[in-house]
Amino acid sequence: MKNSLYSIKEINSLFDRLFPLNRSILGEGYRKSLEILCEYIPFNLLSYPTGKQVLNWKIPKEWVIHEAFIEDLDNNRIIDFKDNNLYVVNYSQPIDEVIPLDELKKHIFVSPHLEDAVPYTTSYYKDNWGFCMTQKQLLSMKNKNYHACIKSEFTDGRLVNGECLLEGESKKEILITAYLCHPSMANNELSGPIVQAMLYQRIKNWKQRRFSYRFLINPETIGSIAYISDHYESIKANTFAGLVLTCLGGLQDTFRLKKSRKEDSPFDLIVDRINDGTYSDFWEDNTPQDKRHIRVENFDPSCGSDERQYCSTGLNLPISQIARKVYGSYPEYHTSLDNKDLMGMESLVDSCNKLERLLLLHEKEKYYQNNYPNGEIKLGDYALYPGVNTNGSRKDSSMNDIINNPAFIRRVMFLLNYSDGTKPLSYIARRLGCSCSDLQGVADILEEKGLIQII
């Protein structure tokens, strides 16, 4: 790893190197972007050739574009791919024809909401061609013939994912993933990979890691599907929790957590604890009370990012998505106006700070496993249940008189039932309405008696 990301200047430099590159799901722009990010995270590269079957998808051909423009018959250029790589529909077929404006308009896309924005449009899996421009540019075109030219080709290539593991005390892994396939957009594209790189450098420098952390970057959708196809058993066995990073810009915006399909993943539960005030130290001291809240949405398979793949029916991993200026909620989304000024470099630092605190909170969580999970344990054999069980035999007493203390027995029963390795002590304490410290004392007794073990 050559470069660090501990200052706005360094973050700016990385952004400026990545932003102009013409990324797609395969291709030279993507590979160059990944090569740059390897200077910040030492990714191992995983390659999937064109035509490889990945689940029920196939890796497509690689799109190579050399030149694209629209000009009038006096050679006046209306748009030129050299000026903005959003001017061409991503994965456009080649064309070189003189076309009347009325016919050409069928292949021109504009933003319906912003007259100065060039929309981002793709046609990855269906043969098509097209151009994108601003409403102003389209309105300036006269009703005459135009020369439309896209010099592109499709070749056998390779899709590339980047993977890196920071090992911890446990083989249980936290997956931190981002996508890298959108050209010339800031919040909706580069915020995820840049924050991912910042997080990697911070976690690498922790003095202690209970969990292992797997960093994965890929083209959205097809990249995660390829990874799942080749690593299904290992990610099913080893992934304890995870976060998909996307749209982490926008300093004025608050965090938004999209829950996992399970809706009770470790990060789903921690965010609940943050929002109910249990983890008030998550917030900086100067954060106003009305801002001390993370927005939460339930899992939705019809929109979002790669959490849709990790939370698919068969895999159903505890993967949540974290965002800030959320996709689809701002007019500049998927347009040329999603730029550095809209995103803000300071917001990336703030997002990284909050994500690191979220991960550190999770590092402190305690998870227990019931050593006898099939049915209730005979607690009387461990001096944890009264020998005579009658309505008048129990009384509220000190915790020292444990077998006659109904509150203690209730906590024992809850701990044993919820100690499946997925529910932290803080969650069980909240269900019981007691403090973590009170419940920890009960957990210590059960652990000493060999009934549960920490994982």
XYZ file of C-alpha atoms in Angstrom:
455
model
C 0.000 0.000 0.000
C 1.604 3.233 -1.165
C -0.789 6.028 -0.299
C -2.733 7.191 2.739
C -6.107 8.933 3.020
C -5.846 10.920 6.231
C -6.290 14.423 4.830
C -8.713 16.251 2.542
C -5.818 16.894 0.162
C -5.140 13.153 -0.191
C -8.839 12.363 -0.657
C -9.118 15.093 -3.293
C -6.138 13.683 -5.143
C -7.660 10.193 -5.272
C -11.011 11.584 -6.424
C -9.412 13.638 -9.199
C -7.566 10.590 -10.521
C -10.681 8.416 -10.558
C -13.395 10.810 -11.711
C -12.456 11.234 -15.431
C -12.078 7.509 -16.150
C -14.724 5.908 -18.354
C -15.821 3.057 -16.125
C -18.250 0.314 -17.036
C -18.931 -3.220 -15.790
C -15.904 -4.478 -17.781
C -13.189 -2.583 -19.558
C -10.018 -0.558 -19.375
C -11.562 2.324 -17.394
C -12.705 -0.053 -14.676
C -9.352 -1.854 -14.539
C -7.446 1.429 -14.371
C -9.712 2.601 -11.526
C -9.092 -0.643 -9.637
C -5.358 -0.332 -10.232
C -5.431 3.121 -8.613
C -7.419 1.848 -5.622
C -4.870 -0.947 -5.154
C -2.466 1.793 -4.048
C -4.722 2.280 -1.011
C -6.043 -1.261 -0.413
C -3.831 -4.224 -1.486
C -6.594 -6.008 -3.361
C -6.148 -9.491 -4.741
C -7.706 -9.516 -8.201
C -10.325 -12.120 -9.098
C -10.946 -12.544 -12.821
C -14.038 -13.884 -14.605
C -13.785 -14.302 -18.402
C -16.486 -13.395 -20.884
C -18.974 -16.233 -21.231
C -18.385 -17.702 -17.759
C -21.624 -18.876 -16.167
C -22.184 -17.195 -12.791
C -25.378 -18.370 -11.137
C -27.981 -17.827 -13.878
C -26.032 -14.974 -15.504
C -23.114 -14.978 -17.935
C -20.179 -12.588 -17.932
C -20.798 -10.294 -20.935
C -18.382 -9.126 -23.554
C -16.188 -6.146 -22.871
C -17.238 -2.791 -24.348
C -14.481 -0.797 -26.037
C -15.297 2.719 -27.216
C -12.887 4.737 -29.334
C -14.888 7.766 -30.419
C -18.432 9.131 -30.388
C -20.052 12.385 -31.467
C -23.042 14.075 -33.059
C -22.299 16.824 -35.574
C -24.221 18.707 -38.212
C -23.319 18.416 -41.867
C -21.109 21.498 -41.571
C -18.924 19.544 -39.115
C -20.098 21.520 -36.070
C -19.969 19.153 -33.081
C -23.071 19.130 -30.869
C -21.604 16.655 -28.377
C -18.302 14.792 -28.242
C -17.479 11.780 -26.054
C -14.018 13.274 -25.497
C -15.642 16.104 -23.523
C -17.906 14.004 -21.311
C -18.086 10.209 -21.147
C -21.753 10.412 -20.128
C -22.600 11.652 -23.637
C -22.846 8.054 -24.879
C -25.185 5.347 -23.619
C -22.895 2.893 -21.829
C -22.446 -0.289 -23.910
C -23.714 1.359 -27.112
C -23.452 -0.576 -30.364
C -21.447 1.078 -33.168
C -23.153 3.396 -35.641
C -21.933 5.801 -38.333
C -24.878 7.309 -40.203
C -26.514 10.564 -41.293
C -29.908 10.675 -39.569
C -32.808 13.176 -39.522
C -33.328 14.823 -36.148
C -36.758 13.254 -35.653
C -35.240 9.798 -36.012
C -32.135 10.660 -33.977
C -34.283 11.884 -31.060
C -35.430 8.284 -30.525
C -31.843 7.580 -29.431
C -31.240 10.734 -27.378
C -31.749 10.806 -23.609
C -32.085 13.917 -21.449
C -32.787 14.480 -17.779
C -36.507 15.266 -17.348
C -35.899 17.338 -14.208
C -32.667 19.256 -14.831
C -32.109 21.213 -18.035
C -28.325 21.464 -17.529
C -27.706 17.824 -16.593
C -26.464 14.993 -18.806
C -28.153 11.745 -17.668
C -26.287 8.477 -17.099
C -27.862 5.749 -19.260
C -26.847 2.132 -19.864
C -27.821 -0.796 -22.072
C -25.539 -3.539 -20.784
C -27.494 -6.607 -21.787
C -29.523 -5.542 -24.827
C -28.128 -4.400 -28.165
C -28.826 -0.678 -28.528
C -27.127 2.612 -29.120
C -27.747 6.140 -27.977
C -26.529 9.523 -26.834
C -27.177 11.608 -23.737
C -27.176 15.394 -23.530
C -28.723 18.294 -21.668
C -32.199 19.600 -22.478
C -30.581 22.855 -23.620
C -28.369 21.024 -26.088
C -31.304 19.108 -27.512
C -33.418 22.256 -27.869
C -30.572 23.972 -29.726
C -30.581 21.348 -32.484
C -32.277 22.413 -35.727
C -34.691 20.190 -37.627
C -32.160 18.835 -40.118
C -29.844 15.888 -40.679
C -26.989 15.004 -38.334
C -23.982 12.752 -38.480
C -24.220 10.269 -35.571
C -21.046 8.309 -34.937
C -20.187 5.751 -32.256
C -16.999 3.808 -32.884
C -17.245 0.929 -30.442
C -16.584 -2.788 -30.413
C -17.266 -5.789 -28.190
C -14.466 -8.193 -27.341
C -13.907 -11.210 -25.156
C -12.656 -9.714 -21.924
C -12.796 -10.251 -18.195
C -14.716 -8.944 -15.251
C -12.449 -8.171 -12.294
C -13.254 -8.032 -8.580
C -10.881 -6.861 -5.865
C -10.710 -8.697 -2.530
C -8.649 -8.092 0.610
C -8.833 -9.676 4.085
C -7.703 -8.122 7.362
C -7.524 -11.029 9.773
C -8.751 -10.735 13.350
C -8.944 -12.992 16.392
C -12.014 -14.705 14.962
C -12.470 -16.282 11.561
C -15.955 -14.741 11.524
C -15.914 -11.979 8.944
C -17.406 -8.536 8.482
C -17.906 -7.911 4.752
C -17.361 -4.310 3.640
C -18.184 -3.931 -0.029
C -18.581 -1.162 -2.609
C -19.159 -1.006 -6.364
C -16.985 0.574 -9.050
C -18.627 0.839 -12.472
C -20.276 4.253 -12.923
C -18.398 6.876 -14.973
C -18.010 10.507 -13.915
C -20.301 10.558 -10.886
C -19.277 11.437 -7.364
C -21.768 10.593 -4.635
C -23.389 7.687 -6.453
C -20.061 6.211 -7.537
C -16.847 7.341 -5.915
C -18.073 7.976 -2.367
C -18.332 4.227 -1.697
C -14.859 3.134 -2.902
C -13.127 6.152 -1.340
C -14.764 5.644 2.072
C -14.006 1.922 1.786
C -10.314 2.725 1.258
C -10.320 5.135 4.205
C -11.958 2.502 6.427
C -9.438 -0.135 5.392
C -6.543 2.082 6.447
C -8.136 2.837 9.807
C -9.113 -0.758 10.629
C -5.653 -1.958 9.607
C -4.213 0.322 12.292
C -6.472 -0.871 15.117
C -4.415 -2.419 17.905
C -6.884 -5.296 18.161
C -9.523 -6.806 15.873
C -11.968 -9.353 17.277
C -13.505 -9.989 13.854
C -11.845 -10.404 10.477
C -12.725 -7.821 7.818
C -13.138 -8.732 4.167
C -13.084 -5.832 1.701
C -14.650 -6.463 -1.689
C -15.013 -4.128 -4.662
C -16.703 -5.046 -7.906
C -18.931 -3.878 -10.755
C -22.428 -3.532 -9.322
C -24.766 -6.547 -9.588
C -22.831 -8.714 -12.062
C -19.671 -8.423 -9.943
C -21.311 -9.504 -6.696
C -23.162 -12.295 -8.522
C -19.831 -13.543 -9.914
C -18.275 -13.432 -6.456
C -21.186 -15.293 -4.846
C -21.083 -17.900 -7.619
C -17.429 -18.727 -6.920
C -17.445 -18.263 -3.114
C -20.914 -19.362 -2.068
C -19.906 -21.877 0.606
C -17.187 -19.742 2.198
C -19.244 -16.553 2.458
C -22.222 -18.523 3.740
C -20.045 -20.087 6.443
C -17.845 -17.130 7.410
C -19.849 -13.924 6.967
C -21.049 -12.729 10.365
C -22.310 -9.338 9.190
C -21.671 -6.806 6.468
C -22.239 -3.380 4.998
C -22.713 -2.292 1.399
C -21.291 1.234 1.086
C -22.994 3.604 -1.338
C -23.908 7.292 -1.690
C -21.947 8.429 1.377
C -21.648 12.094 0.398
C -23.753 15.084 1.379
C -22.668 16.696 4.639
C -26.164 17.971 5.397
C -27.647 14.487 5.134
C -27.867 11.937 7.944
C -27.021 8.259 7.713
C -29.666 5.928 6.296
C -29.494 2.202 7.080
C -31.311 -0.208 4.801
C -31.829 -3.306 6.903
C -30.869 -6.783 5.830
C -33.524 -9.182 4.597
C -33.398 -10.772 8.056
C -33.977 -7.277 9.512
C -32.046 -8.288 12.632
C -28.448 -8.397 11.405
C -25.794 -7.210 13.879
C -25.723 -3.744 12.306
C -29.520 -3.559 12.155
C -29.572 -4.187 15.907
C -26.744 -1.783 16.729
C -28.463 1.025 14.836
C -31.593 0.312 16.876
C -29.481 0.719 20.029
C -27.997 3.962 18.703
C -31.447 5.338 17.960
C -32.903 4.394 21.357
C -30.026 6.141 23.134
C -28.246 3.032 24.444
C -25.103 3.978 22.508
C -25.189 7.732 22.953
C -21.373 7.829 22.609
C -21.787 7.090 18.893
C -22.470 10.789 18.350
C -19.946 13.581 18.650
C -20.520 15.844 21.645
C -21.521 18.755 19.400
C -24.207 16.778 17.531
C -27.608 18.420 18.225
C -30.190 16.199 19.861
C -32.529 16.413 16.875
C -29.735 15.062 14.620
C -28.915 12.044 16.816
C -30.812 9.600 14.705
C -30.014 7.210 11.859
C -32.857 6.786 9.387
C -33.869 3.154 9.006
C -35.669 1.466 6.116
C -36.682 -2.162 5.786
C -35.141 -4.377 3.155
C -36.463 -3.804 -0.356
C -35.306 -6.167 -3.125
C -36.630 -3.901 -5.889
C -34.021 -1.153 -5.454
C -30.624 -0.490 -3.976
C -27.262 -2.073 -4.602
C -25.442 -5.352 -4.006
C -27.272 -6.066 -0.751
C -29.978 -7.456 -3.066
C -27.577 -10.240 -4.054
C -26.199 -11.008 -0.589
C -29.730 -10.998 0.837
C -31.165 -13.179 -1.921
C -33.489 -15.958 -0.813
C -31.004 -18.830 -0.722
C -27.989 -16.947 0.617
C -29.813 -14.578 2.984
C -26.691 -13.107 4.590
C -26.898 -10.519 7.400
C -25.784 -7.734 5.062
C -27.153 -4.199 5.484
C -26.648 -1.151 3.300
C -25.444 2.202 4.572
C -25.917 5.461 2.670
C -26.235 9.180 3.247
C -27.413 11.230 0.258
C -29.495 8.288 -0.892
C -29.784 7.226 -4.541
C -32.990 8.383 -6.196
C -33.741 10.956 -3.502
C -31.871 13.890 -5.058
C -32.465 15.314 -8.556
C -28.788 15.126 -9.585
C -28.736 11.336 -9.106
C -27.418 9.504 -12.199
C -26.500 12.753 -13.945
C -23.424 14.841 -14.664
C -24.411 17.155 -11.779
C -23.540 14.440 -9.274
C -20.115 16.001 -8.858
C -17.507 16.811 -6.241
C -19.276 19.964 -5.045
C -22.550 18.099 -4.555
C -20.868 15.277 -2.654
C -18.371 17.232 -0.540
C -15.025 15.828 0.592
C -15.734 16.675 4.225
C -18.803 14.439 4.100
C -16.587 11.469 3.171
C -14.448 12.057 6.249
C -17.558 12.368 8.407
C -19.014 9.175 6.906
C -15.776 7.312 7.556
C -15.675 8.598 11.152
C -19.215 7.388 11.816
C -18.678 4.022 10.120
C -15.522 3.430 12.124
C -17.418 4.199 15.344
C -20.190 1.817 14.234
C -17.655 -0.949 13.638
C -15.926 -0.275 16.960
C -19.262 -0.509 18.759
C -19.763 -3.864 17.112
C -16.294 -4.984 18.186
C -17.407 -4.461 21.799
C -20.613 -6.464 21.428
C -20.690 -9.864 23.120
C -22.271 -12.862 21.444
C -22.882 -16.127 23.271
C -23.636 -19.647 22.076
C -25.879 -21.989 24.051
C -23.978 -25.249 24.540
C -27.251 -27.209 24.852
C -29.514 -25.523 22.300
C -31.998 -28.338 21.616
C -34.680 -27.871 24.224
C -34.585 -26.252 27.651
C -31.708 -27.057 29.981
C -32.586 -28.708 33.298
C -31.574 -25.704 35.384
C -32.133 -27.441 38.723
C -29.075 -29.616 38.068
C -27.015 -26.412 38.032
C -28.616 -24.839 41.132
C -30.377 -22.322 38.940
C -34.006 -23.255 39.604
C -36.059 -23.795 42.777
C -36.626 -27.388 43.841
C -40.248 -26.661 44.682
C -42.076 -24.700 42.021
C -45.296 -23.261 43.360
C -46.884 -19.881 43.009
C -45.920 -18.915 46.545
C -42.459 -20.407 46.614
C -40.765 -17.582 44.699
C -40.328 -14.097 45.991
C -38.528 -10.978 44.911
C -35.263 -11.139 46.801
C -31.656 -10.156 46.378
C -29.714 -11.565 43.423
C -27.716 -13.596 45.944
C -30.764 -15.798 46.481
C -30.762 -16.732 42.830
C -33.043 -19.766 42.832
C -35.836 -17.795 44.475
C -35.398 -14.684 42.352
C -37.869 -14.654 39.444
C -36.073 -11.776 37.710
C -32.847 -13.768 37.699
C -34.526 -16.928 36.388
C -36.202 -14.886 33.626
C -32.843 -13.492 32.585
C -31.358 -16.974 32.567
C -34.163 -18.247 30.327
C -33.824 -15.308 27.922
C -30.039 -15.633 27.737
C -30.183 -19.346 27.023
C -32.882 -18.949 24.380
C -31.317 -16.028 22.532
C -27.706 -17.234 22.763
C -27.601 -18.546 19.211
C -24.493 -16.627 18.218
C -26.427 -13.952 16.330
C -28.038 -11.846 19.075
C -25.696 -9.616 21.096
C -26.000 -9.193 24.842
C -27.236 -5.620 24.315
C -30.218 -6.889 22.290
C -31.187 -9.434 24.966
C -30.823 -6.793 27.686
C -33.154 -4.464 25.796
C -35.726 -7.237 25.424
C -35.563 -7.771 29.174
C -35.581 -4.081 30.035
C -32.381 -4.317 32.072
C -28.873 -2.936 31.665
C -26.083 -4.766 29.864
C -24.015 -4.742 33.041
C -26.794 -6.469 35.008
C -27.229 -9.099 32.303
C -23.461 -9.572 32.045
C -23.446 -10.843 35.618
C -25.976 -13.531 34.706
C -24.002 -14.421 31.556
C -20.845 -14.837 33.652
C -22.631 -17.353 35.909
C -23.950 -19.339 32.922
C -20.534 -19.309 31.279
C -18.865 -20.488 34.505
C -21.342 -23.384 34.693
C -20.540 -24.347 31.080
C -24.006 -23.598 29.738
C -22.977 -20.868 27.292
C -19.730 -19.783 25.697
C -18.690 -16.491 24.161
C -17.962 -16.471 20.446
